[in-house]
mmCIF file of C-alpha atoms in Angstrom:
data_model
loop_
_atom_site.group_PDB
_atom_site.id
_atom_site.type_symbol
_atom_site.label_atom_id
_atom_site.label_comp_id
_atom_site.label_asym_id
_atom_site.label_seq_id
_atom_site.Cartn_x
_atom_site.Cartn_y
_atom_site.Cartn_z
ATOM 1 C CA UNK A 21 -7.644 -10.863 -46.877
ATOM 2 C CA UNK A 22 -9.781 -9.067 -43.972
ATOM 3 C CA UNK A 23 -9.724 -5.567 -43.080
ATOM 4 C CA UNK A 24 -7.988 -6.143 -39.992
ATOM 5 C CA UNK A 25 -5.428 -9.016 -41.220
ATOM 6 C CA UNK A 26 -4.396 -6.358 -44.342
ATOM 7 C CA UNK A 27 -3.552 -3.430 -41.399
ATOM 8 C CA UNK A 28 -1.476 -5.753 -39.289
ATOM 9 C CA UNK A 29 0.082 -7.233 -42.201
ATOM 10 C CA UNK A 30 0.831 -3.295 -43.581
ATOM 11 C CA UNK A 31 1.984 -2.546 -40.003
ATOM 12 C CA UNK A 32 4.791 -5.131 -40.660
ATOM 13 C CA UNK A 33 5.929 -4.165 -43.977
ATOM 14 C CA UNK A 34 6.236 -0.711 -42.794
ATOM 15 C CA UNK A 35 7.967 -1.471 -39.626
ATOM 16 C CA UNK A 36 9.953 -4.037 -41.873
ATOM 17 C CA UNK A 37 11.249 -0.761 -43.457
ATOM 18 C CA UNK A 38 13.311 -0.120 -40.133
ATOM 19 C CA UNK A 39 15.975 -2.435 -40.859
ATOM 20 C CA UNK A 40 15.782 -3.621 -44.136
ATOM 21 C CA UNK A 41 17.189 -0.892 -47.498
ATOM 22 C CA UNK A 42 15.333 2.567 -46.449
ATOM 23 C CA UNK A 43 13.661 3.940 -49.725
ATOM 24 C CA UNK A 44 11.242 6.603 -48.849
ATOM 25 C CA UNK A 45 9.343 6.338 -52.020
ATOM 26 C CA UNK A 46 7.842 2.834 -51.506
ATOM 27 C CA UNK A 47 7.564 3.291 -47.506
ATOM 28 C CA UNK A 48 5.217 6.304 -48.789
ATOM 29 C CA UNK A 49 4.018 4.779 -51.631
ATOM 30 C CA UNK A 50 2.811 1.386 -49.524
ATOM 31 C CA UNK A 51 1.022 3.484 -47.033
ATOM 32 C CA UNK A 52 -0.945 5.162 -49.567
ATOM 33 C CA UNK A 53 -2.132 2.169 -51.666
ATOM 34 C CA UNK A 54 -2.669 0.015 -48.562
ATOM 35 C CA UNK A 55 -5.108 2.678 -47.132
ATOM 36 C CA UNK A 56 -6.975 2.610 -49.817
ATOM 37 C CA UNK A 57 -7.497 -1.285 -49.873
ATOM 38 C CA UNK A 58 -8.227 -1.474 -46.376
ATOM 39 C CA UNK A 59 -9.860 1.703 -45.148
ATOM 40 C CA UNK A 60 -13.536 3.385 -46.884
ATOM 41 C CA UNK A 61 -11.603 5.935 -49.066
ATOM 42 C CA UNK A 62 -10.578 6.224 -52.800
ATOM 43 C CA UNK A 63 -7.877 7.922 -53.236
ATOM 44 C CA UNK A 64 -4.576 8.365 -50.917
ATOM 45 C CA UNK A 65 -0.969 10.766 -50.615
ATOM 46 C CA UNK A 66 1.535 11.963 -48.858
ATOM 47 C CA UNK A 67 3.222 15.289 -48.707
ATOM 48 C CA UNK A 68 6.584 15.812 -46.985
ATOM 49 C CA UNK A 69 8.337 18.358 -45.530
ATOM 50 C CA UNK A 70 12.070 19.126 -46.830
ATOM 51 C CA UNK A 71 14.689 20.240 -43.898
ATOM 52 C CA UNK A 72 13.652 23.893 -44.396
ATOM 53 C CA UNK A 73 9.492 23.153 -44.057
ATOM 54 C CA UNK A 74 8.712 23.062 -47.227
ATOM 55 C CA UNK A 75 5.955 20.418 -47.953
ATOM 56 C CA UNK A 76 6.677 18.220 -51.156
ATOM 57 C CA UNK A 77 4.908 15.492 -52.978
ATOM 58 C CA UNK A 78 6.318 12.387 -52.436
ATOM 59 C CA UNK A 79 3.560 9.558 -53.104
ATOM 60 C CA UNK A 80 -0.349 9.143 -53.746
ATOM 61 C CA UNK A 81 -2.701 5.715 -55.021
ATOM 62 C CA UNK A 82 -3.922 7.489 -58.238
ATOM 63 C CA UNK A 83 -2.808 10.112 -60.971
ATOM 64 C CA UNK A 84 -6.039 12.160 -59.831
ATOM 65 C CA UNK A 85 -4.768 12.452 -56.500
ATOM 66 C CA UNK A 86 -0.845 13.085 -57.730
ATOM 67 C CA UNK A 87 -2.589 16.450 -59.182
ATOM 68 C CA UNK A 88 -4.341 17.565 -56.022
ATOM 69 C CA UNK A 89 -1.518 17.250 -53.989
ATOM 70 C CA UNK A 90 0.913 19.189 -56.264
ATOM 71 C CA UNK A 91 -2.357 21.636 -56.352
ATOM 72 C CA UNK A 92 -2.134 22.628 -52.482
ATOM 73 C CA UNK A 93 1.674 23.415 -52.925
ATOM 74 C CA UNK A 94 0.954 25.301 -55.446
ATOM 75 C CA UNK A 95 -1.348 27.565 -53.949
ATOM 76 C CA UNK A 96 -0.901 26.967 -50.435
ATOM 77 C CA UNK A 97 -4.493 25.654 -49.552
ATOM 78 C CA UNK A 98 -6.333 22.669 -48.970
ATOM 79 C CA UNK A 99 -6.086 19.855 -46.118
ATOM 80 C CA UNK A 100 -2.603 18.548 -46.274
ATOM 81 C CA UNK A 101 -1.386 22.261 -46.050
ATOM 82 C CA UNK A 102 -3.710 23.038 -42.639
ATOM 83 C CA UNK A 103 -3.189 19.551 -40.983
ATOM 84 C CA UNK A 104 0.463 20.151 -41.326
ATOM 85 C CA UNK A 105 0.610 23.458 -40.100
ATOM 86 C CA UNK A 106 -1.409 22.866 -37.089
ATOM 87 C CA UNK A 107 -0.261 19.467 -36.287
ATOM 88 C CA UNK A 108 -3.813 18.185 -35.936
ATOM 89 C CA UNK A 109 -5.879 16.070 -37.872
ATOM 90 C CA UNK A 110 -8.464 17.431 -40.508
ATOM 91 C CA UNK A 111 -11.163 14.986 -40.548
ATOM 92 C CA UNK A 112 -14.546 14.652 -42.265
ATOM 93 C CA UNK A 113 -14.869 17.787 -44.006
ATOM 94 C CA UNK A 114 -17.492 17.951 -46.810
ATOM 95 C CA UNK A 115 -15.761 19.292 -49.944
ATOM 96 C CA UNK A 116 -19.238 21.237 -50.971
ATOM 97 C CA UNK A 117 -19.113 22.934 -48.024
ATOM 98 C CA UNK A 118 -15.259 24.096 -48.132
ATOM 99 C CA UNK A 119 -15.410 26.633 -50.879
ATOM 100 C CA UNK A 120 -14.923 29.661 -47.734
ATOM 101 C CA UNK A 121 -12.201 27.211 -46.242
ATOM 102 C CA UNK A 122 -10.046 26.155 -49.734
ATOM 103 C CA UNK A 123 -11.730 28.417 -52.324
ATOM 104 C CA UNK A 124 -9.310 27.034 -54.927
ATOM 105 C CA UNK A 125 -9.027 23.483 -53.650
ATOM 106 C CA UNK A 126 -12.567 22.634 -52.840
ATOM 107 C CA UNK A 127 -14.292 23.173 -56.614
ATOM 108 C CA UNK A 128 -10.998 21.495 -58.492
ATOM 109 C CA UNK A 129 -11.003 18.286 -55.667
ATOM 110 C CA UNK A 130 -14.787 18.289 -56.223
ATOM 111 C CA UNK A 131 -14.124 18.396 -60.342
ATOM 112 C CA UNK A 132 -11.606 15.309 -59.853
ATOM 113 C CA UNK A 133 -14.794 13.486 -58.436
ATOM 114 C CA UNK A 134 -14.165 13.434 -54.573
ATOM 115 C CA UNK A 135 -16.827 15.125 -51.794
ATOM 116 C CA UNK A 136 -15.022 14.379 -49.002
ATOM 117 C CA UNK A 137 -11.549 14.856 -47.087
ATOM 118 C CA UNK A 138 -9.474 14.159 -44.168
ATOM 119 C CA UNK A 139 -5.849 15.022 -43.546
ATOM 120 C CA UNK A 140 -3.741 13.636 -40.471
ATOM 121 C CA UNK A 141 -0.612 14.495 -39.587
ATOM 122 C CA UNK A 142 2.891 12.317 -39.492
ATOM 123 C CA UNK A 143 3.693 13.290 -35.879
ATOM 124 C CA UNK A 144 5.873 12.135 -33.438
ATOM 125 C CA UNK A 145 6.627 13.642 -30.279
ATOM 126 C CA UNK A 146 5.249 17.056 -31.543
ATOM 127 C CA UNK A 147 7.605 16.852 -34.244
ATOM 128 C CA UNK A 148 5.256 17.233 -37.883
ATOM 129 C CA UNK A 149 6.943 15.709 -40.794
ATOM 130 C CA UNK A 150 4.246 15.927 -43.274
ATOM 131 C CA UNK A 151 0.553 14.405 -43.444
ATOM 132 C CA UNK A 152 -1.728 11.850 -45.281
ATOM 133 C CA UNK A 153 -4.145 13.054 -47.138
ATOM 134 C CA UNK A 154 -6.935 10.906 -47.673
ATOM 135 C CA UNK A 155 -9.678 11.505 -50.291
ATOM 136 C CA UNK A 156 -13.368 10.230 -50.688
ATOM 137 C CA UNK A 157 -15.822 10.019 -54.060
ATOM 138 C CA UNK A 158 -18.562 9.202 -51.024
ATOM 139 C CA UNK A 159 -20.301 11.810 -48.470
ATOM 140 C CA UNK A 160 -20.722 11.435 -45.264
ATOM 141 C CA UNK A 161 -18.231 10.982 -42.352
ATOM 142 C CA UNK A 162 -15.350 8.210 -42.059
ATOM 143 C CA UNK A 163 -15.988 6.017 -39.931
ATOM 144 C CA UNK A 164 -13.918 6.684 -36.130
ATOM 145 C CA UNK A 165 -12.419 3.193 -36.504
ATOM 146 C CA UNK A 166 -11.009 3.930 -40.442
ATOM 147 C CA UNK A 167 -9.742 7.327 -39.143
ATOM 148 C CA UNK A 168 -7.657 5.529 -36.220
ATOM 149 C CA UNK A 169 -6.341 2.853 -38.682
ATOM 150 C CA UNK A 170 -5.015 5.393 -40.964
ATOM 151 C CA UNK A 171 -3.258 7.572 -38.003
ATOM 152 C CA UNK A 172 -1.969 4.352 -36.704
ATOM 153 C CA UNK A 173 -0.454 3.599 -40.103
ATOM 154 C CA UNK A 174 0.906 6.938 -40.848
ATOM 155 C CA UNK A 175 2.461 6.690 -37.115
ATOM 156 C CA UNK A 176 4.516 3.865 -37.614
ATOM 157 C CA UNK A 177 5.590 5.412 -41.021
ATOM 158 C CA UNK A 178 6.596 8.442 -39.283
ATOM 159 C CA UNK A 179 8.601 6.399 -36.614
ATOM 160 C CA UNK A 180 10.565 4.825 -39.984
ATOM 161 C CA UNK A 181 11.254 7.548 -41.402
ATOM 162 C CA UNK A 182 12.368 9.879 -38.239
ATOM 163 C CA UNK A 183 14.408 6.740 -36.845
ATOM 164 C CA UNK A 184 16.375 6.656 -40.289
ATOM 165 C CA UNK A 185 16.604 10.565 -40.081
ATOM 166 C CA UNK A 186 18.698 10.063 -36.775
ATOM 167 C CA UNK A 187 21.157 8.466 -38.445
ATOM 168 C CA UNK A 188 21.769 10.631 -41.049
ATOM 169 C CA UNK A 189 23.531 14.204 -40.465
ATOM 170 C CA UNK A 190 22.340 17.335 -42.482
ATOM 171 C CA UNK A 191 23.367 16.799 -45.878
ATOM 172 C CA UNK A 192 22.884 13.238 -46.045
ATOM 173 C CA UNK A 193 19.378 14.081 -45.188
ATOM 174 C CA UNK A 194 19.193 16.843 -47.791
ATOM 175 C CA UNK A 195 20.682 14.200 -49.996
ATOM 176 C CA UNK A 196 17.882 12.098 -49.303
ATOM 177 C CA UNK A 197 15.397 14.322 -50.127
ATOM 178 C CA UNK A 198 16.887 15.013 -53.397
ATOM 179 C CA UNK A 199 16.887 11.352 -53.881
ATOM 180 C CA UNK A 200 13.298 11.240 -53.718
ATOM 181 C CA UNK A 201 12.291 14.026 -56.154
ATOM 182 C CA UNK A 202 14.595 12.333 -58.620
ATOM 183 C CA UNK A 203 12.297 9.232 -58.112
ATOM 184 C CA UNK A 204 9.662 10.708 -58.498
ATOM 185 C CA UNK A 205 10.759 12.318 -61.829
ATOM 186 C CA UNK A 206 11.713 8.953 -63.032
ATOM 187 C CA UNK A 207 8.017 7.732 -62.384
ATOM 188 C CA UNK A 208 6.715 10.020 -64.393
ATOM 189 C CA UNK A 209 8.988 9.111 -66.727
ATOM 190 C CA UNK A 210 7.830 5.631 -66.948
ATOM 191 C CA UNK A 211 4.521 6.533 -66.611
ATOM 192 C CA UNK A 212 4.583 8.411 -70.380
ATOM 193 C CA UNK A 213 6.962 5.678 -71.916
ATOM 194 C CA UNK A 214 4.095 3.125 -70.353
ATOM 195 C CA UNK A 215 0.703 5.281 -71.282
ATOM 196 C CA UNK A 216 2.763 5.619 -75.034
ATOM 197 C CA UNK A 217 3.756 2.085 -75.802
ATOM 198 C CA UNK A 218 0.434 0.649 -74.469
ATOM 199 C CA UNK A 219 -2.122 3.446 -75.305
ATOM 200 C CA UNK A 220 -3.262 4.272 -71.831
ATOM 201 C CA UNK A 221 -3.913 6.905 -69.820
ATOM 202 C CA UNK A 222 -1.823 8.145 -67.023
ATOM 203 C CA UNK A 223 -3.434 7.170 -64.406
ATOM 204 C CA UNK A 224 -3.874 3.396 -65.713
ATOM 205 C CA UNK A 225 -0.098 3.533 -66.733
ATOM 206 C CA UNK A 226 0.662 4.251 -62.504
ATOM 207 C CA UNK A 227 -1.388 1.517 -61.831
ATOM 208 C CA UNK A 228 0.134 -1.099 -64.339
ATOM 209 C CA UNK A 229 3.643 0.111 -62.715
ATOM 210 C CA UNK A 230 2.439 0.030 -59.232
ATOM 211 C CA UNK A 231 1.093 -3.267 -59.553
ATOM 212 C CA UNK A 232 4.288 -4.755 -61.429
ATOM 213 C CA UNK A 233 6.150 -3.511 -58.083
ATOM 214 C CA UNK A 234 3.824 -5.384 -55.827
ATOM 215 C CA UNK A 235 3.661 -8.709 -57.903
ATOM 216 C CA UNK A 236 7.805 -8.926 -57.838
ATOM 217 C CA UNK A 237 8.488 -7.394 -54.739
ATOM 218 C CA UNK A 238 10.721 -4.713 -56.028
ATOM 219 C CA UNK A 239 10.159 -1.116 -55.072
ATOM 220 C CA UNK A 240 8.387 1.123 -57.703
ATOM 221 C CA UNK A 241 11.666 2.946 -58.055
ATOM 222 C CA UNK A 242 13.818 0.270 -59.015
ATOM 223 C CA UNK A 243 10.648 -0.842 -61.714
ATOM 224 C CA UNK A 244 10.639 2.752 -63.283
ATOM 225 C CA UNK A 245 14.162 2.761 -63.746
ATOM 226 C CA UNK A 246 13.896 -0.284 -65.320
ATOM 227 C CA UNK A 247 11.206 1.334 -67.848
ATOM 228 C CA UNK A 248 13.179 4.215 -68.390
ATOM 229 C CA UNK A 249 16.454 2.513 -69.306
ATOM 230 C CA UNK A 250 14.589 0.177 -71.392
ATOM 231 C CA UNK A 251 15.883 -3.106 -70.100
ATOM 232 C CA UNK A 252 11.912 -3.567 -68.916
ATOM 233 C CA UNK A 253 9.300 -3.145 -71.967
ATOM 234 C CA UNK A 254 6.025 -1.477 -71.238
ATOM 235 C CA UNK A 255 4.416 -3.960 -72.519
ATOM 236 C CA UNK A 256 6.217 -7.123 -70.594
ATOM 237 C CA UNK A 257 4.339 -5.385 -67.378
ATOM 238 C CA UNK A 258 2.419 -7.840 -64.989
ATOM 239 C CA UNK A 259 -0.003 -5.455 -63.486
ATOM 240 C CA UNK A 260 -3.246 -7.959 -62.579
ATOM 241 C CA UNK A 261 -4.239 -7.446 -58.883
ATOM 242 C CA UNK A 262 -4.923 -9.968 -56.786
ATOM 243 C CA UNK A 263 -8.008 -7.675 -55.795
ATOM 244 C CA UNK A 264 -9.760 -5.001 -56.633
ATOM 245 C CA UNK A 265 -8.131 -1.754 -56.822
ATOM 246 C CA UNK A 266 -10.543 1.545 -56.078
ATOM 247 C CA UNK A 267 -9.501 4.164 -58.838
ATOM 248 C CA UNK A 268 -10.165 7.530 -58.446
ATOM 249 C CA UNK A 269 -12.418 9.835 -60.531
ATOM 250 C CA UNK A 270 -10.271 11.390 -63.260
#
């Protein structure tokens, strides 16, 4: 599949996401993996922002990238954090020279193998929800074309997620959220039952789940579950892509 036939065709499984079951995880989830097929980058994720502003991890492509973006909350630093604080896009920022910018995201991104950053925001209206990080092993700038993909894909995201907001009140919402940090606690779950049964690392047990979701069309949610109750075996996991996948630099 093209570049451009792969961004029209995410375009409509994200918009699909406006009327069929709403699960956060794998809207946030497909954004991030089909960046990183289609766009010059390695590594992709999402941070949210909870009710009150607080900005939580909700989805990346790689374990690598699962730790950097639970590193900014942590300390407070790094791309994701500025882009959504400002509402504007942090684009083509060389990791090597960052160290006066993120003094304690810089060197550890740079130790996980990446040079190179951009953040954009999930904006609508000049309401900021959160922001896509996206992470490259190259140097150099992203090309303008590969940065206006990704903000067109994180803007139809954003309209999915803020037109499914609008229908919930306060607590449903909170409820929501909740919902999604008990996903993601059951994926990494059935990431260590995975990584134990089959002797893998981490990051290769993500990507054996991920790619089990894709190849049966169920959301990586309902798949971990699956794992975790044990009525899907680690090993009984279809996880060949169709194409290649770009892993990240552990």
């Amino acid at each position: 599949m093209s570049r451009e036939s792969l961004i029209v065709s995410t375009l409509v499984e994200l918009a699909d996401n406006l009327v069929d079951s709403f699960d956060i995880i794998n809207i946030l989830t497909t954004l991030s993996d089909r960046c990183v097929e289609a766009l010059e980058v390695d590594a992709a994720g999402v941070l949210l922002a909870s009710p009150g502003g607080e900005l939580q991890f909700v989805a990346s492509s790689s374990e690598s990238m699962r730790v950097l973006e639970l590193f900014q909350i942590q300390t407070n630093e790094g791309p994701c954090m500025d882009c959504y604080r400002s509402g504007v896009a942090v684009v083509n920022v060389a990791l090597s020279e960052a160290n006066g910018r993120w003094p304690l995201f810089a060197p550890r991104a740079i130790k996980h193998g990446f040079h190179s950053v951009h953040s954009l925001p999930l904006r609508l209206r000049g309401r900021t929800i959160g922001a896509l990080n996206l992470f490259r092993t190259l140097q150099g700038p992203m090309e303008d074309g590969d940065i206006a993909a990704a903000q067109g894909l994180a803007h139809v995201a954003t309209i999915a997620i803020l037109q499914h907001r609008a229908m919930l009140d306060a607590t449903s919402l909170n409820e929501q959220l909740d919902h999604a940090l008990t996903s993601r606690i059951v994926i990494e779950q059935a990431k260590g039952i995975i990584a134990e049964a089959t002797q893998c690392r981490m990051d290769q047990a993500f990507g054996r789940l991920r790619a089990h979701s894709r190849n049966h069309n169920e959301g990586i949610t309902l798949v971990a579950s699956a794992i975790v109750a044990g009525t899907l075996q680690a090993n009984d996991l279809e996880y060949t892509f169709g194409d290649p996948v770009k892993q990240a630099v552990l």
